[in-house]
XYZ file of C-alpha atoms in Angstrom:
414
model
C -32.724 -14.510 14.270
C -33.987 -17.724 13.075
C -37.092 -18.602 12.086
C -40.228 -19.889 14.432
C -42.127 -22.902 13.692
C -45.133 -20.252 13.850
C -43.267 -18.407 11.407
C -42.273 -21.364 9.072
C -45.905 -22.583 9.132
C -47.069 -19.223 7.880
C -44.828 -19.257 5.064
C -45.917 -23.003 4.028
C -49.279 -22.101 3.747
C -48.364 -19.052 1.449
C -46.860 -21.232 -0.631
C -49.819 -23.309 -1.050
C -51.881 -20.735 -1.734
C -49.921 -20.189 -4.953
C -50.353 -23.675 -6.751
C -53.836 -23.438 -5.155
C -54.789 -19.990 -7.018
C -53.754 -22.203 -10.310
C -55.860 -24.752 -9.276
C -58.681 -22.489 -9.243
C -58.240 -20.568 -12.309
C -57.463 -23.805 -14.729
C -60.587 -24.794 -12.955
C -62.351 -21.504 -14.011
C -60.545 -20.717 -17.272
C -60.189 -24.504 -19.159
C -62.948 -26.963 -17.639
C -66.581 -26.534 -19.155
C -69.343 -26.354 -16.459
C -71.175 -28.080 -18.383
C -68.656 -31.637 -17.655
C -69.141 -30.717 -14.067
C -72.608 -31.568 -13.162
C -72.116 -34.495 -10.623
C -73.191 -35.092 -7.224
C -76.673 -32.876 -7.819
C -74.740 -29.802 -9.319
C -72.953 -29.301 -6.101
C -69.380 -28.554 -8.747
C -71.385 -26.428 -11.197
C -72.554 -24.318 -8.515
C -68.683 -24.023 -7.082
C -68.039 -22.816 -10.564
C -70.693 -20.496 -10.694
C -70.366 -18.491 -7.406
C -66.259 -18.277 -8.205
C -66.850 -17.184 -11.489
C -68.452 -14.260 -10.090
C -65.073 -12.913 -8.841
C -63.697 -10.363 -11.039
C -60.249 -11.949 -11.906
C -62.273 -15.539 -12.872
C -64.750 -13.860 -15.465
C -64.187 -14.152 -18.761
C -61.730 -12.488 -20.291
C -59.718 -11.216 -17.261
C -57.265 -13.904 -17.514
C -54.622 -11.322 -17.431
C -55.315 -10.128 -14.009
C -55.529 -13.743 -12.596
C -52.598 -13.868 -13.935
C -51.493 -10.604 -11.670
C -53.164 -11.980 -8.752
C -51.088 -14.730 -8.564
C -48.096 -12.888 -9.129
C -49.415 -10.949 -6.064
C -49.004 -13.760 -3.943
C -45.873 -14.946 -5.320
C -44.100 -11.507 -3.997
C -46.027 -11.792 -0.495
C -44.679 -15.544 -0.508
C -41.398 -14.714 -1.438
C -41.429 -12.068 1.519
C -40.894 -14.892 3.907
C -38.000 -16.422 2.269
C -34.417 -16.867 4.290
C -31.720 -18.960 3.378
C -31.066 -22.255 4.979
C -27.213 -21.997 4.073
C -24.787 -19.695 2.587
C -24.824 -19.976 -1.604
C -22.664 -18.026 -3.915
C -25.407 -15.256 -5.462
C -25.202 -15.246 -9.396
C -28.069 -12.705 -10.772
C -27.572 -13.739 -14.161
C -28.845 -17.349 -13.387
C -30.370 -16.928 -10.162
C -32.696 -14.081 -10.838
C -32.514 -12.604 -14.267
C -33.139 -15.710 -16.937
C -35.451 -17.303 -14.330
C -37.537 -14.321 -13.889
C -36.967 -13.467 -17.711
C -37.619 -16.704 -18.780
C -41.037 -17.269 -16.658
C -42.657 -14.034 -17.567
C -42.077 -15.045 -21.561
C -43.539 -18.220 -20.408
C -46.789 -16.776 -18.725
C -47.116 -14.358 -21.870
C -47.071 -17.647 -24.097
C -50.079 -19.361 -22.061
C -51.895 -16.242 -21.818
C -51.660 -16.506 -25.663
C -52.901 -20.113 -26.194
C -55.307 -19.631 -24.140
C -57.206 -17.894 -26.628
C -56.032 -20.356 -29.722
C -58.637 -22.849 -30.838
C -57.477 -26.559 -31.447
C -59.353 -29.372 -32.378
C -57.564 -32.120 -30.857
C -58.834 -33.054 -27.496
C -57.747 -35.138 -24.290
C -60.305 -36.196 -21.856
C -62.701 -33.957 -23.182
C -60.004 -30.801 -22.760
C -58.508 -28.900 -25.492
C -54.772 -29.253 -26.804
C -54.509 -25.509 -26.404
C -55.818 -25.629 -22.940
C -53.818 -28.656 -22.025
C -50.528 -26.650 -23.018
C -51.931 -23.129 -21.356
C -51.770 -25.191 -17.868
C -48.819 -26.595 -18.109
C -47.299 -23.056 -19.426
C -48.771 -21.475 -16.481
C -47.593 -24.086 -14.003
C -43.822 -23.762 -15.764
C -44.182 -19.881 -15.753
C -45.258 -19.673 -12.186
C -42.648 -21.816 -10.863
C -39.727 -20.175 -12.786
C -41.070 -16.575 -11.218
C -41.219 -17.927 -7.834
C -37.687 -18.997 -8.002
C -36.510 -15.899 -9.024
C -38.063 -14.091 -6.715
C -37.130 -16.255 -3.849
C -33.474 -15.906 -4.910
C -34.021 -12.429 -4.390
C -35.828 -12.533 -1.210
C -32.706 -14.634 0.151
C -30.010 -12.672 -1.560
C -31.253 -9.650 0.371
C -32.239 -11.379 3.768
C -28.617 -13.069 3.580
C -27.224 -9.919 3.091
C -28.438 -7.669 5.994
C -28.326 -10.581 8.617
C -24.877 -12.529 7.645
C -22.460 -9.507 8.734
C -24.232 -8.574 12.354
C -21.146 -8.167 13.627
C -19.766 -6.055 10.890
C -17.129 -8.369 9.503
C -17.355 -7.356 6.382
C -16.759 -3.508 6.878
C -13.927 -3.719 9.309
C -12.166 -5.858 7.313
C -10.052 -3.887 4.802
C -7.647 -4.942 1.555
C -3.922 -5.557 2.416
C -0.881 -5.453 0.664
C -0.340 -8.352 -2.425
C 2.887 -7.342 -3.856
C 5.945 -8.486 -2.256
C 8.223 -5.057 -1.596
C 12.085 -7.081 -0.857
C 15.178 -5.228 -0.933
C 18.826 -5.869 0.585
C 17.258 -4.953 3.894
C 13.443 -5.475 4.135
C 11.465 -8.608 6.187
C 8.712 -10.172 4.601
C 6.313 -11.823 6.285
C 3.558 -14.340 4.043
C 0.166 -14.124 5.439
C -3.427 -14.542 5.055
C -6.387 -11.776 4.949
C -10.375 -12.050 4.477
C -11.819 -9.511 2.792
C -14.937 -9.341 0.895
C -15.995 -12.775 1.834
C -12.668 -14.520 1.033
C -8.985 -15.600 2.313
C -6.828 -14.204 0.243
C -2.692 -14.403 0.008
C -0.607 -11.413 1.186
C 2.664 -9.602 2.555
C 3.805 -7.851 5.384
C 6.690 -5.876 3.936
C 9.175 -4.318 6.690
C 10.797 -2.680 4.576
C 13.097 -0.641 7.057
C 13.899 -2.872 10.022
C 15.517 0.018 11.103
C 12.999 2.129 11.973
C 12.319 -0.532 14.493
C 9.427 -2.792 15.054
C 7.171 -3.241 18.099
C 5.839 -6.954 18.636
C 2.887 -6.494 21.027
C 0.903 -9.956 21.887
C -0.067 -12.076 24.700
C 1.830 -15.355 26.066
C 1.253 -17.624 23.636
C -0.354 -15.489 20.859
C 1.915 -16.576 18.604
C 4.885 -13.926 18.122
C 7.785 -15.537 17.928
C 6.880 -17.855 15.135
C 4.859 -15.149 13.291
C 7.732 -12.806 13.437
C 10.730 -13.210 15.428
C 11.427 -16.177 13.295
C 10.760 -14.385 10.176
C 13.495 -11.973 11.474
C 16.154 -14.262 12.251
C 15.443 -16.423 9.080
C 15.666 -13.362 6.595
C 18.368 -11.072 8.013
C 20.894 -14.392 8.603
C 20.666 -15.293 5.033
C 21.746 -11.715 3.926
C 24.564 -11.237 6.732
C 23.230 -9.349 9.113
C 24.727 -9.230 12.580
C 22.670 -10.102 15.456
C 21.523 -10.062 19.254
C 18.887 -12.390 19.605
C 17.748 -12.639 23.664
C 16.188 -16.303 24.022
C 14.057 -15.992 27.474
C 13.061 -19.521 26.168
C 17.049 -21.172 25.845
C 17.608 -22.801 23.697
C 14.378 -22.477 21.291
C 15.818 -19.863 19.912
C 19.444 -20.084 20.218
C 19.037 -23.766 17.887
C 17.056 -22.066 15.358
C 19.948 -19.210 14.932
C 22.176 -21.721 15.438
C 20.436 -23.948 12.086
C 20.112 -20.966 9.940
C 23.798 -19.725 10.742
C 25.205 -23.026 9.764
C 23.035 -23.237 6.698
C 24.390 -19.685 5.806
C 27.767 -20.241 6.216
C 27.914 -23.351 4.418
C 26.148 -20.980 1.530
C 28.864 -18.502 2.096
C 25.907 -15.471 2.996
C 28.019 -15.253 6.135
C 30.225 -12.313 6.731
C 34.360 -13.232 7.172
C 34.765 -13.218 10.833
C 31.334 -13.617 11.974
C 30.850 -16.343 14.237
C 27.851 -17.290 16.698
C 28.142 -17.061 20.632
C 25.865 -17.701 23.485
C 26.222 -15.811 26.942
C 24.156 -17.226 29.234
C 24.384 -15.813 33.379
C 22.267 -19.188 34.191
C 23.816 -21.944 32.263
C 28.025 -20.587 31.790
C 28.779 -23.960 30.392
C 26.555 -22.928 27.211
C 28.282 -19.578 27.270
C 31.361 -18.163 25.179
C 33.580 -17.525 27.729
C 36.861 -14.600 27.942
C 39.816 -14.382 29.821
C 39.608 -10.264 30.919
C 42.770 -10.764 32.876
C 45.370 -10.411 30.506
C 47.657 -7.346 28.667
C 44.627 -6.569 26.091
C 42.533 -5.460 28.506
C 44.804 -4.185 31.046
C 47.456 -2.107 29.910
C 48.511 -0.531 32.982
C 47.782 -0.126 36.633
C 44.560 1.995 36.150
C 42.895 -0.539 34.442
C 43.753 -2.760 36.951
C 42.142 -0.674 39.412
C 38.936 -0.159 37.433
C 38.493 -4.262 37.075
C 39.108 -4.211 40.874
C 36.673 -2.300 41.357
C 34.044 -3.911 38.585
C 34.935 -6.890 40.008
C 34.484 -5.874 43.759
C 30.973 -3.505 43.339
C 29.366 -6.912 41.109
C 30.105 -9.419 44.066
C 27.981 -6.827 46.503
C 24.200 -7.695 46.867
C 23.413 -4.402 47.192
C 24.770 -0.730 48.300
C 24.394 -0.009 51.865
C 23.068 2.838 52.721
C 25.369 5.263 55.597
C 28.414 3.968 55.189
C 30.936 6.131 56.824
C 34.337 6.606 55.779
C 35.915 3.840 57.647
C 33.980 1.680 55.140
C 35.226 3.731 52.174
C 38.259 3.379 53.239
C 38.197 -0.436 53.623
C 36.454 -1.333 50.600
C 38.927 1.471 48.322
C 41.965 -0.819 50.365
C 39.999 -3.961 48.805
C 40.362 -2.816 45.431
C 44.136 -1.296 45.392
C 45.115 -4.836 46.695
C 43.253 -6.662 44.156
C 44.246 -4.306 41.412
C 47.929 -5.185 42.501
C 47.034 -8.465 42.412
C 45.602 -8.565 39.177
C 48.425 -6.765 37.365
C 50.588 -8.455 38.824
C 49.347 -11.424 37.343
C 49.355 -9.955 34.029
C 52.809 -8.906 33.334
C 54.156 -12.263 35.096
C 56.049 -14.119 32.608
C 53.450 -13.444 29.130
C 53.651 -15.097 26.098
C 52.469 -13.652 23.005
C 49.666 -15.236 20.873
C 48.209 -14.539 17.713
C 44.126 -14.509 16.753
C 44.074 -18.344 16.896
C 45.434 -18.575 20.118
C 48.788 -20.426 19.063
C 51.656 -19.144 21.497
C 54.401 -16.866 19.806
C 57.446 -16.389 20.372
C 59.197 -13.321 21.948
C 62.722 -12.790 21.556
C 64.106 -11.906 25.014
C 67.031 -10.006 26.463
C 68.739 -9.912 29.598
C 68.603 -6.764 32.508
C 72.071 -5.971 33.495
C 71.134 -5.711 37.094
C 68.762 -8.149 37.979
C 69.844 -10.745 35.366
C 66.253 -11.766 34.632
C 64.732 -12.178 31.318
C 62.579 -9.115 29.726
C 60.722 -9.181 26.135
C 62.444 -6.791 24.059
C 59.151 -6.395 21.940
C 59.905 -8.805 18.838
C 57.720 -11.974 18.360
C 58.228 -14.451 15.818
C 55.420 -17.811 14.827
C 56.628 -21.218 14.588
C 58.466 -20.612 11.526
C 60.748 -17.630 12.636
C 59.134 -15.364 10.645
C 58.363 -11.867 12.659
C 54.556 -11.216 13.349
C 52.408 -9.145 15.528
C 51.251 -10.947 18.363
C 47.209 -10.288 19.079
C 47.887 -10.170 22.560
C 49.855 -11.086 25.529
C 48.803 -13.290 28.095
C 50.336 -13.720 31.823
C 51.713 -17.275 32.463
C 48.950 -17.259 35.294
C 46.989 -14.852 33.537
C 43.377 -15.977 35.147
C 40.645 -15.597 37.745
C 41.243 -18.878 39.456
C 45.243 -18.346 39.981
C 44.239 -14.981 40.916
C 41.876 -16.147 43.900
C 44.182 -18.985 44.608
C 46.628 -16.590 45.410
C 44.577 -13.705 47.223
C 43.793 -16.595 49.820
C 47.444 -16.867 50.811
C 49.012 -15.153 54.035
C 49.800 -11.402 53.541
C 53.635 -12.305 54.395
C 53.980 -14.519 50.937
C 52.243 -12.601 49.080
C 54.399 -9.141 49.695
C 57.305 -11.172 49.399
C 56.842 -12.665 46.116
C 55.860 -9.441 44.885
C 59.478 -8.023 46.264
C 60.982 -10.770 44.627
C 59.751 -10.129 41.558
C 60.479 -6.162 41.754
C 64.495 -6.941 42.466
């Protein structure tokens, strides 16, 4: 809560009242009454009617002395910080307070010295008894203010309990062959202070929990992708935000490789169902995949239940029937296409070559399982591949009459 004028008023006039209660007792303690008769005695009289009070009659210095400490701890009451200040009791509190009670013990003591020397009609030892007690009395109320705002600064600056919810983190950086570790910033007891966040088994898995925009993926997805590239991990990154992602994997694998971190054989693809041109496209219709007529018939069948919107409901078996027709014919179509005149390749995709023979009844050429490279040298071919091997021959050819299509399959089977 801050402080009302009513309030701040109130505390001013405190704080007058302290220099004021010096006033009275250097007026009291060090001026003779005697220099005081002006203006018909009006000033003596002053004198004499305060000199009644107990703390102003001769030798009770002591306990003026204690009144106006009094007021300097009901003054200090009032005290609040205008602005935040590191605390120090060693300099703040302890040598002023310290320092101003030695002070007030010193004037206290010339008081009651005797010195000849005189200014306007005042004696030395007087002279230096105020000016103690002013020093003294100011160095106290400092002190005591710093406590007064130490304390008020101290209940009211954490009202929303900052201070106890916030706890000390982790300092030391915990890295092995496997870990993440994230850099980041804590408060705790009043300060910022540097820290880790050590994942030290990615395996275990970790849940990123956030709102849009909060901040995740460049707190620690990127974190992630930055540390497990550059010690050879393999990974599946999904970019719902193509290609933010996808160029930042794509900078760090480069940067990698060219650092030789990068695993032999590990190269970076993109699928992507929206955009094909950015993905790594496969030919699935060729002798790797499809080594005989029931695999043909399963990729029929893949291929036939992903072009359907969706499964009606109630079919009968007329419709079984038609749609397991569907898939024998494009399962013949597709194996058809495989085994039609392949050539063997190797993992760079440079064509082989197979040594062929001759059938002694249909005089047509068959691979008799030998392949040799470029320099006649005999290999293992990575795969075989139809001359037509493809989707697009495949549909080209579906869309022709029934008639040419059963015939050039006859021909073939001569």
């Amino acid at each position: 809560m801050e402080e009302t004028k009513e309030l701040q008023t109130t505390y001013k006039i405190f704080r007058y009242l302290i220099y004021l209660s010096l006033i009275v007792e250097f007026f009291e303690y060090a001026i003779n009454p005697e220099l005081l008769d002006y203006w018909g005695g009006i000033l003596c009289d002053i004198h004499g009617r305060i000199k009644r009070w107990y703390i102003y009659q001769d030798g009770n210095l002591i306990w003026s002395k204690i009144a106006t400490f009094i007021l300097i701890c009901i003054t200090c009451i009032g005290t609040r910080n205008k602005k935040h200040l590191e605390f120090d009791a060693r300099h703040q509190v302890f040598y002023p307070l310290f320092g101003g009670l030695v002070i007030i013990i010193l004037s206290i003591w010339l008081y009651g010295q005797s010195m000849g020397m005189k200014f306007y009609t005042i004696s030395l030892n007087y002279w230096l008894y105020m000016v103690a007690s002013i020093i003294g009395t100011i160095c106290i109320h400092v002190a005591l203010d710093n406590i007064s705002k130490f304390l008020k600064e101290g209940l009211l600056k954490d009202r929303f309990n900052f201070e106890n919810e916030s706890f000390e983190q982790c300092q030391e950086l915990q890295e092995n062959k496997y870990s993440v570790n994230i850099p980041m910033r804590y408060y705790y007891k009043g300060k910022f202070r540097k820290g880790w966040v050590n994942i030290v088994n990615p395996f275990r898995g970790t849940w990123v929990v956030g709102t849009p925009g909060s901040g995740k993926t460049f707190s620690i997805i990127e974190p992630f992708i930055r540390q497990h590239s550059a010690k050879g991990f393999a990974m599946v990154v999904y970019d719902y935000k193509f290609p933010t992602l996808a160029q930042k994997l794509y900078y760090h694998y480069k940067i990698n490789q060219k650092a030789g971190k990068v695993p032999k054989d590990c190269k970076f693809n993109i699928i992507n169902f929206v955009d094909v041109e950015y993905s790594r496209r496969v030919n699935p219709i060729q002798q790797k995949y499809i080594g005989n007529l029931a695999a043909a018939s399963e990729t029929a069948e893949t291929l036939l239940e992903s072009l359907q919107k969706g499964k009606k409901e109630g079919g009968g078996g007329s419709d079984q029937f038609f749609q397991t027709s569907a898939v024998n014919f494009l399962a013949a179509c597709i194996y058809f296409f495989v085994n039609y005149k392949k050539v063997p390749y190797d993992k760079d995709g440079h064509a082989l070559v197979a040594e062929m023979t001759t059938e002694p009844k249909t005089y047509r050429p068959k691979p008799t399982g030998r392949v040799f490279d470029q320099t006649g040298k005999e290999v293992e071919p990575e795969y075989w591949l139809g001359k037509y091997s493809d989707m697009p021959h495949i549909l080209s050819f579906l869309n022709q009459d029934y008639q040419t299509i059963f015939e050039v399959w006859r021909q073939t089977l001569k």
